[in-house]
Tab-separated table of C-alpha atoms and ligand atoms in Angstrom:
chain	number	residue	atom	x	y	z
A	199	MET	CA	69.385	94.361	123.339
A	200	SER	CA	68.792	97.992	122.370
A	201	CYS	CA	69.512	97.558	118.649
A	202	GLU	CA	66.749	94.916	118.469
A	203	LYS	CA	64.195	97.575	119.329
A	204	ILE	CA	64.921	99.620	116.245
A	205	THR	CA	64.352	96.765	113.780
A	206	THR	CA	61.266	96.969	111.572
A	207	ASN	CA	59.365	94.449	109.495
A	208	GLU	CA	59.252	96.707	106.419
A	209	HIS	CA	61.403	94.320	104.422
A	210	ILE	CA	59.635	91.143	105.471
A	211	MET	CA	56.923	89.936	103.080
A	212	PRO	CA	53.601	90.463	104.819
A	213	THR	CA	52.548	86.775	104.968
A	214	TYR	CA	51.896	86.875	108.715
A	215	ASN	CA	49.688	88.953	110.963
A	216	ARG	CA	52.300	89.169	113.672
A	217	PHE	CA	51.757	89.975	117.343
A	218	PRO	CA	53.371	93.290	118.355
A	219	VAL	CA	56.156	91.563	120.269
A	220	ARG	CA	59.826	91.008	119.357
A	221	ILE	CA	61.097	87.789	120.882
A	222	VAL	CA	64.792	87.748	121.730
A	223	LYS	CA	65.184	84.816	124.117
A	224	GLY	CA	63.587	81.532	125.064
A	225	GLU	CA	64.183	79.462	128.151
A	226	GLY	CA	62.087	76.549	129.400
A	227	HIS	CA	58.424	77.542	129.405
A	228	TYR	CA	59.159	81.246	128.895
A	229	LEU	CA	59.846	83.658	126.017
A	230	TYR	CA	61.341	87.115	126.508
A	231	GLY	CA	60.545	90.237	124.486
A	232	ASP	CA	63.121	92.900	123.555
A	233	ASP	CA	61.580	95.094	126.276
A	234	ASP	CA	62.405	92.332	128.807
A	235	THR	CA	58.789	91.239	129.202
A	236	LYS	CA	58.653	87.578	130.253
A	237	TYR	CA	55.853	85.568	128.661
A	238	LEU	CA	54.530	82.181	129.714
A	239	ASP	CA	54.527	80.340	126.385
A	240	TYR	CA	51.398	78.235	125.928
A	241	THR	CA	51.901	78.153	122.128
A	242	SER	CA	55.079	76.021	122.159
A	243	GLY	CA	55.996	77.485	118.754
A	244	ILE	CA	52.774	75.882	117.434
A	245	ALA	CA	53.478	72.423	118.844
A	246	THR	CA	57.201	72.634	118.058
A	247	CYS	CA	58.946	73.303	121.374
A	248	ASN	CA	57.135	70.423	123.068
A	249	VAL	CA	59.667	70.195	125.887
A	250	GLY	CA	60.110	73.935	126.271
A	251	HIS	CA	62.725	76.247	124.799
A	252	ARG	CA	66.309	75.028	124.525
A	253	PRO	CA	65.901	71.911	126.682
A	254	LYS	CA	69.291	71.367	128.289
A	255	SER	CA	69.996	67.827	127.103
A	256	VAL	CA	69.061	68.745	123.513
A	257	GLN	CA	71.180	71.892	123.600
A	258	GLU	CA	74.157	69.849	124.846
A	259	LYS	CA	73.885	67.262	122.054
A	260	VAL	CA	73.413	69.892	119.360
A	261	THR	CA	76.362	71.931	120.664
A	262	GLU	CA	78.506	68.790	120.611
A	263	GLN	CA	77.424	68.138	117.024
A	264	ILE	CA	78.140	71.742	115.991
A	265	GLU	CA	81.689	71.222	117.202
A	266	THR	CA	82.064	68.031	115.134
A	267	LEU	CA	80.191	68.075	111.806
A	268	TRP	CA	77.520	70.407	110.418
A	269	HIS	CA	76.734	68.993	107.039
A	270	CYS	CA	77.594	66.333	104.550
A	271	SER	CA	75.593	65.212	101.550
A	272	ASN	CA	73.111	62.370	101.661
A	273	LEU	CA	75.452	60.665	99.187
A	274	PHE	CA	77.245	59.543	102.378
A	275	HIS	CA	75.988	57.578	105.374
A	276	ILE	CA	75.139	59.918	108.250
A	277	PRO	CA	75.346	58.169	111.657
A	278	THR	CA	72.986	60.506	113.574
A	279	GLN	CA	70.407	60.128	110.783
A	280	GLU	CA	70.682	56.322	110.843
A	281	LYS	CA	70.386	56.267	114.620
A	282	LEU	CA	67.324	58.506	114.511
A	283	ALA	CA	65.657	56.269	111.911
A	284	ASP	CA	66.434	53.226	114.107
A	285	GLN	CA	64.843	54.960	117.098
A	286	LEU	CA	61.755	56.150	115.225
A	287	THR	CA	61.087	52.715	113.764
A	288	GLN	CA	61.615	51.024	117.145
A	289	LEU	CA	59.131	53.382	118.764
A	290	THR	CA	56.442	53.011	116.071
A	291	CYS	CA	54.949	50.426	113.691
A	292	PHE	CA	57.000	51.719	110.729
A	293	ASP	CA	60.111	50.267	109.063
A	294	GLN	CA	61.802	53.094	107.153
A	295	VAL	CA	62.125	56.866	107.236
A	296	PHE	CA	62.824	59.648	104.710
A	297	PHE	CA	64.111	62.889	106.260
A	298	SER	CA	63.381	66.407	105.020
A	299	ASN	CA	63.243	69.894	106.547
A	300	SER	CA	59.611	70.746	107.247
A	301	GLY	CA	56.095	69.461	107.579
A	302	ALA	CA	55.108	70.381	104.045
A	303	GLU	CA	58.109	68.488	102.705
A	304	ALA	CA	57.281	65.453	104.847
A	305	ASN	CA	53.778	65.502	103.317
A	306	GLU	CA	55.162	66.025	99.798
A	307	ALA	CA	57.258	62.891	100.268
A	308	ALA	CA	54.210	60.996	101.568
A	309	ILE	CA	52.155	62.025	98.530
A	310	LYS	CA	54.944	61.079	96.124
A	311	LEU	CA	55.483	57.769	97.913
A	312	ALA	CA	51.774	56.828	97.792
A	313	ARG	CA	51.575	57.613	94.076
A	314	ARG	CA	54.774	55.775	93.266
A	315	TYR	CA	53.758	52.744	95.340
A	316	HIS	CA	50.602	52.368	93.292
A	317	GLN	CA	52.248	53.139	89.971
A	318	LYS	CA	55.408	51.059	90.393
A	319	VAL	CA	54.889	48.417	93.081
A	320	LYS	CA	51.192	47.654	92.641
A	321	GLN	CA	51.173	48.708	88.977
A	322	THR	CA	47.696	50.188	89.208
A	323	ASP	CA	46.575	53.464	87.631
A	324	ARG	CA	45.495	54.917	90.973
A	325	GLU	CA	46.681	58.462	91.550
A	326	GLU	CA	44.044	60.238	93.602
A	327	ILE	CA	44.661	61.245	97.224
A	328	VAL	CA	41.515	61.869	99.257
A	329	THR	CA	41.810	64.405	102.081
A	330	PHE	CA	39.195	66.057	104.301
A	331	SER	CA	37.404	69.369	104.693
A	332	GLN	CA	39.073	71.774	107.159
A	333	SER	CA	42.345	69.832	106.923
A	334	PHE	CA	45.753	71.499	106.814
A	335	HIS	CA	48.707	69.820	105.143
A	336	GLY	CA	51.067	72.679	104.258
A	337	ARG	CA	51.792	75.615	101.938
A	338	THR	CA	53.653	74.127	98.973
A	339	LEU	CA	51.620	73.677	95.805
A	340	ALA	CA	51.000	69.964	96.372
A	341	THR	CA	50.255	70.288	100.067
A	342	LEU	CA	47.975	73.319	99.677
A	343	SER	CA	46.163	71.313	97.017
A	344	ALA	CA	45.841	68.527	99.590
A	345	THR	CA	44.501	71.024	102.130
A	346	GLY	CA	40.699	71.112	102.339
A	347	GLN	CA	40.380	74.864	102.964
A	348	GLU	CA	39.677	77.347	100.170
A	349	LYS	CA	41.270	80.253	102.034
A	350	ILE	CA	44.658	78.483	101.851
A	351	GLN	CA	44.254	77.959	98.079
A	352	ASP	CA	42.846	81.403	97.260
A	353	GLY	CA	44.900	83.138	94.556
A	354	PHE	CA	47.177	80.177	93.892
A	355	LEU	CA	45.199	78.410	91.156
A	356	PRO	CA	45.581	76.131	89.357
A	357	LEU	CA	45.789	73.506	92.076
A	358	MET	CA	47.772	70.325	91.572
A	359	PRO	CA	45.519	67.674	90.088
A	360	GLY	CA	44.889	64.401	91.904
A	361	PHE	CA	43.303	65.600	95.155
A	362	SER	CA	39.709	65.443	96.299
A	363	TYR	CA	38.046	66.192	99.604
A	364	LEU	CA	35.406	64.499	101.720
A	365	PRO	CA	33.727	65.928	104.822
A	366	TYR	CA	35.624	65.045	108.028
A	367	ASN	CA	33.951	62.762	110.593
A	368	ASP	CA	31.086	62.048	108.140
A	369	SER	CA	30.450	58.291	107.909
A	370	GLU	CA	28.016	58.454	105.009
A	371	ALA	CA	30.553	60.306	102.844
A	372	LEU	CA	33.167	57.566	103.338
A	373	ASN	CA	31.200	55.283	101.009
A	374	GLN	CA	32.565	57.424	98.172
A	375	LEU	CA	35.952	55.777	98.754
A	376	ILE	CA	34.516	52.578	97.261
A	377	GLU	CA	33.684	54.229	93.927
A	378	ARG	CA	36.729	56.474	93.807
A	379	GLN	CA	39.334	53.786	94.611
A	380	PRO	CA	41.986	56.408	95.462
A	381	ALA	CA	45.685	55.658	95.965
A	382	ALA	CA	45.527	56.964	99.530
A	383	VAL	CA	43.626	58.951	102.098
A	384	MET	CA	45.509	61.547	104.103
A	385	LEU	CA	44.200	62.841	107.414
A	386	GLU	CA	44.995	64.513	110.708
A	387	LEU	CA	43.765	62.747	113.852
A	388	VAL	CA	43.141	66.170	115.380
A	389	GLN	CA	42.685	68.889	112.786
A	390	GLY	CA	44.918	71.601	114.259
A	391	GLU	CA	44.758	74.629	111.961
A	392	GLY	CA	41.182	73.729	110.970
A	393	GLY	CA	39.841	74.438	114.470
A	394	VAL	CA	41.195	71.738	116.839
A	395	ILE	CA	38.713	69.083	115.710
A	396	PRO	CA	39.454	65.563	116.979
A	397	VAL	CA	38.690	62.511	114.883
A	398	GLU	CA	35.622	60.482	115.903
A	399	LYS	CA	36.613	56.948	116.797
A	400	ALA	CA	33.716	55.189	115.032
A	401	TRP	CA	34.346	57.196	111.868
A	402	LEU	CA	38.063	56.382	111.941
A	403	GLU	CA	37.252	52.687	112.385
A	404	LYS	CA	35.022	52.744	109.319
A	405	LEU	CA	37.717	54.567	107.346
A	406	ILE	CA	40.340	51.984	108.356
A	407	LYS	CA	38.057	49.092	107.412
A	408	LEU	CA	37.248	50.533	103.983
A	409	CYS	CA	40.905	51.325	103.254
A	410	ASP	CA	41.853	47.768	104.253
A	411	GLU	CA	39.230	46.205	102.020
A	412	HIS	CA	40.017	48.394	99.020
A	413	ASP	CA	43.822	48.600	99.149
A	414	ILE	CA	43.831	52.303	99.925
A	415	LEU	CA	46.897	53.573	101.782
A	416	ILE	CA	46.369	55.576	104.979
A	417	ILE	CA	48.666	58.561	105.500
A	418	VAL	CA	48.372	60.154	108.945
A	419	ASP	CA	49.651	63.714	109.169
A	420	GLU	CA	50.974	63.880	112.744
A	421	ILE	CA	52.938	67.060	112.189
A	422	GLN	CA	50.972	68.847	114.926
A	423	THR	CA	49.757	65.876	117.014
A	424	GLY	CA	53.119	64.093	117.140
A	425	VAL	CA	56.116	63.848	119.448
A	426	GLY	CA	54.277	63.542	122.748
A	427	ARG	CA	51.764	66.335	122.172
A	428	THR	CA	48.754	64.077	122.830
A	429	GLY	CA	50.326	61.969	125.595
A	430	THR	CA	51.866	59.215	123.457
A	431	LEU	CA	54.755	59.605	121.012
A	432	TYR	CA	52.229	59.642	118.149
A	433	PHE	CA	48.474	59.951	118.475
A	434	TYR	CA	47.691	56.955	116.219
A	435	GLN	CA	49.113	54.806	119.057
A	436	GLN	CA	45.962	55.570	121.058
A	437	PHE	CA	43.835	53.887	118.380
A	438	ASP	CA	43.873	50.276	117.316
A	439	PHE	CA	45.507	50.550	113.879
A	440	GLU	CA	48.734	50.861	111.955
A	441	PRO	CA	48.837	53.538	109.251
A	442	ASP	CA	50.883	52.867	106.092
A	443	ILE	CA	52.615	56.254	106.169
A	444	LEU	CA	53.054	58.857	108.936
A	445	THR	CA	54.443	62.364	108.662
A	446	SER	CA	56.165	64.161	111.526
A	447	ALA	CA	57.922	67.522	111.792
A	448	LYS	CA	57.176	70.386	114.202
A	449	GLY	CA	58.105	68.897	117.613
A	450	LEU	CA	60.606	66.331	116.391
A	451	ALA	CA	63.797	68.325	117.039
A	452	SER	CA	62.576	70.830	119.675
A	453	GLY	CA	62.581	73.732	117.199
A	454	LEU	CA	65.299	72.742	114.730
A	455	PRO	CA	63.868	72.331	111.219
A	456	ILE	CA	63.177	68.699	110.390
A	457	GLY	CA	60.580	66.634	108.570
A	458	ALA	CA	60.190	62.859	108.593
A	459	THR	CA	58.092	60.544	106.448
A	460	LEU	CA	57.744	57.098	108.041
A	461	ALA	CA	56.422	54.098	106.124
A	462	LYS	CA	55.914	50.375	106.218
A	463	SER	CA	58.643	48.528	104.274
A	464	GLU	CA	56.356	47.354	101.465
A	465	VAL	CA	55.455	50.972	100.720
A	466	ALA	CA	58.883	52.480	101.458
A	467	GLU	CA	60.406	50.170	98.850
A	468	ALA	CA	58.809	52.281	96.119
A	469	PHE	CA	61.390	55.024	96.819
A	470	SER	CA	64.330	53.343	95.072
A	471	ALA	CA	67.652	55.195	94.618
A	472	GLY	CA	67.298	58.439	92.686
A	473	THR	CA	63.522	58.792	93.077
A	474	HIS	CA	63.482	61.400	95.848
A	475	GLY	CA	65.988	63.482	97.751
A	476	SER	CA	66.852	66.537	99.820
A	477	THR	CA	70.101	68.458	100.319
A	478	PHE	CA	69.590	69.252	103.972
A	479	GLY	CA	67.186	66.445	104.939
A	480	GLY	CA	68.484	64.446	107.887
A	481	ASN	CA	71.371	66.843	108.425
A	482	PRO	CA	73.717	65.932	111.356
A	483	ILE	CA	72.742	68.949	113.490
A	484	VAL	CA	68.976	68.499	113.287
A	485	THR	CA	69.091	64.729	113.603
A	486	SER	CA	71.241	65.004	116.739
A	487	GLY	CA	68.625	67.462	118.078
A	488	ALA	CA	65.858	65.003	117.236
A	489	LEU	CA	67.691	62.097	118.881
A	490	ALA	CA	68.073	64.068	122.105
A	491	THR	CA	64.419	65.171	121.901
A	492	LEU	CA	63.210	61.573	121.488
A	493	ASP	CA	65.391	60.468	124.408
A	494	LEU	CA	63.940	63.206	126.555
A	495	ILE	CA	60.334	62.429	125.653
A	496	THR	CA	60.460	58.636	125.652
A	497	LYS	CA	63.021	58.000	128.403
A	498	GLU	CA	63.335	61.003	130.732
A	499	LEU	CA	59.703	62.089	130.895
A	500	ASP	CA	56.973	59.938	132.367
A	501	LEU	CA	54.314	60.089	129.660
A	502	SER	CA	51.717	58.342	131.793
A	503	GLN	CA	52.108	61.035	134.443
A	504	ILE	CA	51.927	63.685	131.717
A	505	ARG	CA	48.666	62.125	130.466
A	506	ASP	CA	47.258	62.638	133.995
A	507	GLN	CA	48.374	66.278	133.909
A	508	MET	CA	46.734	66.658	130.492
A	509	ALA	CA	43.475	65.284	131.864
A	510	LEU	CA	43.756	67.659	134.832
A	511	PHE	CA	44.213	70.708	132.581
A	512	LYS	CA	41.283	69.705	130.384
A	513	GLN	CA	39.145	69.284	133.486
A	514	LYS	CA	40.139	72.775	134.684
A	515	LEU	CA	39.159	74.187	131.281
A	516	GLU	CA	35.859	72.306	131.372
A	517	HIS	CA	35.087	73.700	134.828
A	518	LEU	CA	35.860	77.161	133.509
A	519	ALA	CA	33.602	76.558	130.499
A	520	GLN	CA	30.740	75.605	132.824
A	521	ARG	CA	30.940	79.036	134.427
A	522	LYS	CA	31.401	80.987	131.188
A	523	ASN	CA	28.667	81.585	128.643
A	524	GLU	CA	31.276	82.740	126.150
A	525	ILE	CA	32.909	79.278	125.998
A	526	LEU	CA	30.818	76.844	123.947
A	527	THR	CA	33.051	73.758	123.951
A	528	VAL	CA	36.439	72.483	125.093
A	529	ARG	CA	37.927	69.974	122.657
A	530	GLY	CA	41.148	68.414	121.439
A	531	ALA	CA	43.558	65.783	122.710
A	532	GLY	CA	46.371	65.952	125.252
A	533	TYR	CA	47.952	69.404	125.119
A	534	LEU	CA	46.399	70.340	121.772
A	535	LEU	CA	43.282	72.033	123.042
A	536	GLY	CA	40.667	74.352	121.600
A	537	LEU	CA	38.048	76.539	123.234
A	538	GLU	CA	35.192	77.384	120.940
A	539	THR	CA	34.023	80.851	121.938
A	540	THR	CA	31.129	83.158	121.128
A	541	LYS	CA	33.467	86.134	121.070
A	542	LYS	CA	36.353	86.705	118.674
A	543	ALA	CA	39.158	84.339	119.687
A	544	ILE	CA	41.883	86.802	118.701
A	545	ASP	CA	40.546	89.377	121.199
A	546	ILE	CA	40.991	86.858	124.016
A	547	VAL	CA	44.503	86.005	122.810
A	548	HIS	CA	45.481	89.703	122.758
A	549	ALA	CA	43.949	90.325	126.191
A	550	VAL	CA	45.863	87.548	127.971
A	551	ARG	CA	49.105	88.547	126.253
A	552	GLU	CA	48.812	92.232	127.116
A	553	ASN	CA	47.457	91.892	130.634
A	554	ASP	CA	48.800	88.587	131.880
A	555	HIS	CA	51.906	88.013	129.710
A	556	ILE	CA	50.612	84.624	128.585
A	557	LEU	CA	50.924	83.505	124.961
A	558	ILE	CA	48.149	81.410	123.385
A	559	LEU	CA	46.875	81.128	119.793
A	560	VAL	CA	43.771	80.932	117.661
A	561	ALA	CA	42.641	78.178	115.291
A	562	GLY	CA	40.059	80.008	113.208
A	563	PRO	CA	37.976	83.077	114.123
A	564	GLN	CA	36.169	81.486	117.058
A	565	VAL	CA	38.587	78.945	118.488
A	566	VAL	CA	41.265	79.730	121.067
A	567	ARG	CA	44.103	77.190	120.711
A	568	ILE	CA	46.208	76.283	123.734
A	569	LEU	CA	49.455	74.314	123.390
A	570	PRO	CA	51.262	74.042	126.741
A	571	PRO	CA	54.721	72.499	126.920
A	572	LEU	CA	54.540	68.829	128.011
A	573	THR	CA	56.458	69.752	131.156
A	574	THR	CA	54.108	72.511	132.311
A	575	THR	CA	53.200	72.670	136.007
A	576	GLU	CA	49.841	72.894	137.738
A	577	GLU	CA	50.811	76.357	138.948
A	578	GLU	CA	51.262	77.515	135.331
A	579	MET	CA	47.944	75.920	134.358
A	580	ASP	CA	46.190	77.813	137.135
A	581	ARG	CA	47.757	81.061	135.972
A	582	VAL	CA	46.326	80.496	132.500
A	583	ILE	CA	42.895	79.488	133.813
A	584	ALA	CA	42.794	82.616	136.030
A	585	ALA	CA	43.720	84.826	133.055
A	586	LEU	CA	41.028	83.289	130.833
A	587	ASP	CA	38.598	83.678	133.710
A	588	ARG	CA	39.272	87.430	133.818
A	589	HIS	CA	38.744	87.957	130.075
A	590	LEU	CA	35.676	85.808	129.463
A	591	ASN	CA	32.091	86.178	130.673
B	745	LIG	C1	52.247	72.821	110.511
B	745	LIG	C2	51.591	71.716	109.767
B	745	LIG	C3	52.008	71.368	108.469
B	745	LIG	C4	53.051	72.138	107.708
B	745	LIG	O1	54.291	72.129	108.335
B	745	LIG	P1	55.432	73.195	107.869
B	745	LIG	O2	56.631	72.774	108.657
B	745	LIG	O3	54.931	74.542	108.211
B	745	LIG	O4	55.606	73.010	106.405
B	745	LIG	C5	51.376	70.283	107.865
B	745	LIG	N1	50.412	69.591	108.496
B	745	LIG	C6	50.006	69.897	109.736
B	745	LIG	C7	48.953	69.071	110.393
B	745	LIG	C8	50.564	70.982	110.407
B	745	LIG	O5	50.120	71.315	111.633
């Protein structure tokens, strides 16, 4: 333990504003600092450790895999990868999966697939991907170009061509899809990084109808909303539609790096042999972790009971908001929740960490973002509510 304390971040590129805490251990709903402080983790690694840290059944499967096979190239069949693709397609409306290592890569594959589908299968000249203001799709050049936030693009010009942005949840603006005839639209059903902004149902219905009528593919980015976070395996399953492409990452392997791009067979066909690839994508270790995670979430946990717990926590936050002038709104879905505040969100986050040893996040300057593990208890919820109560007026 003691040598951890003398590490510095001098040789780490300063891309993050890090909290002054060095995390050395994770177990269940708790993280431990190098000074032995025990934190209740209501960040879940930004929607990644959805079933807590090192869930036992996942750890067992991954350990077993580590003792058998770590890596082999995608030039060979990989049983854990095939099994995971079988599971994912059985649990969703999709037919085929491409595996990568991160959310950005899952979105890169989705963008490439949508372009190639139009260029090769449909033989149209469509290449544009329409995304939405305040969206977040990743940090690679293509995905930051897809992201509708200037601060993410600042200093990295020129952007990749072929992206344009429409205002989110704005029905009037959707009519532009008719003139533009893009290859695809790409959207989050709750904008996570952009401020925890849920999609409006009527707007989504109009979007779906227009895309249907005009042969525009729908890509849903469920990298933050996926893998149980909103009370169903994916959030689209709470709406009456089937996207053409879905991207998943963060929570899929309980913290092991994985990305997945799921598609309907007609679209997936466009990725013929040699068109796309990844050295590590679908690696035996991460896919065994994902298989165990899916088992845990879809078989061991009772998602309908978890949806009740989610509603209970939201209600507790709403009651708190009624008593607090500094909370303007409570929004989000499931356990992806945002409190819009009049005071600086980061000050609240620091206060509950320092005083109450509870970890929460921000999503923009005036939104506190709360991401409990799916298995959190009412007692833990009440601890968080009490802490927020103390630091808000
Ligand atoms: C985190 C996130 C990404 C990027 O994922 P990385 O694994 O960091 O590349 C993309 N889209 C959404 C909605 C995200 O929340």
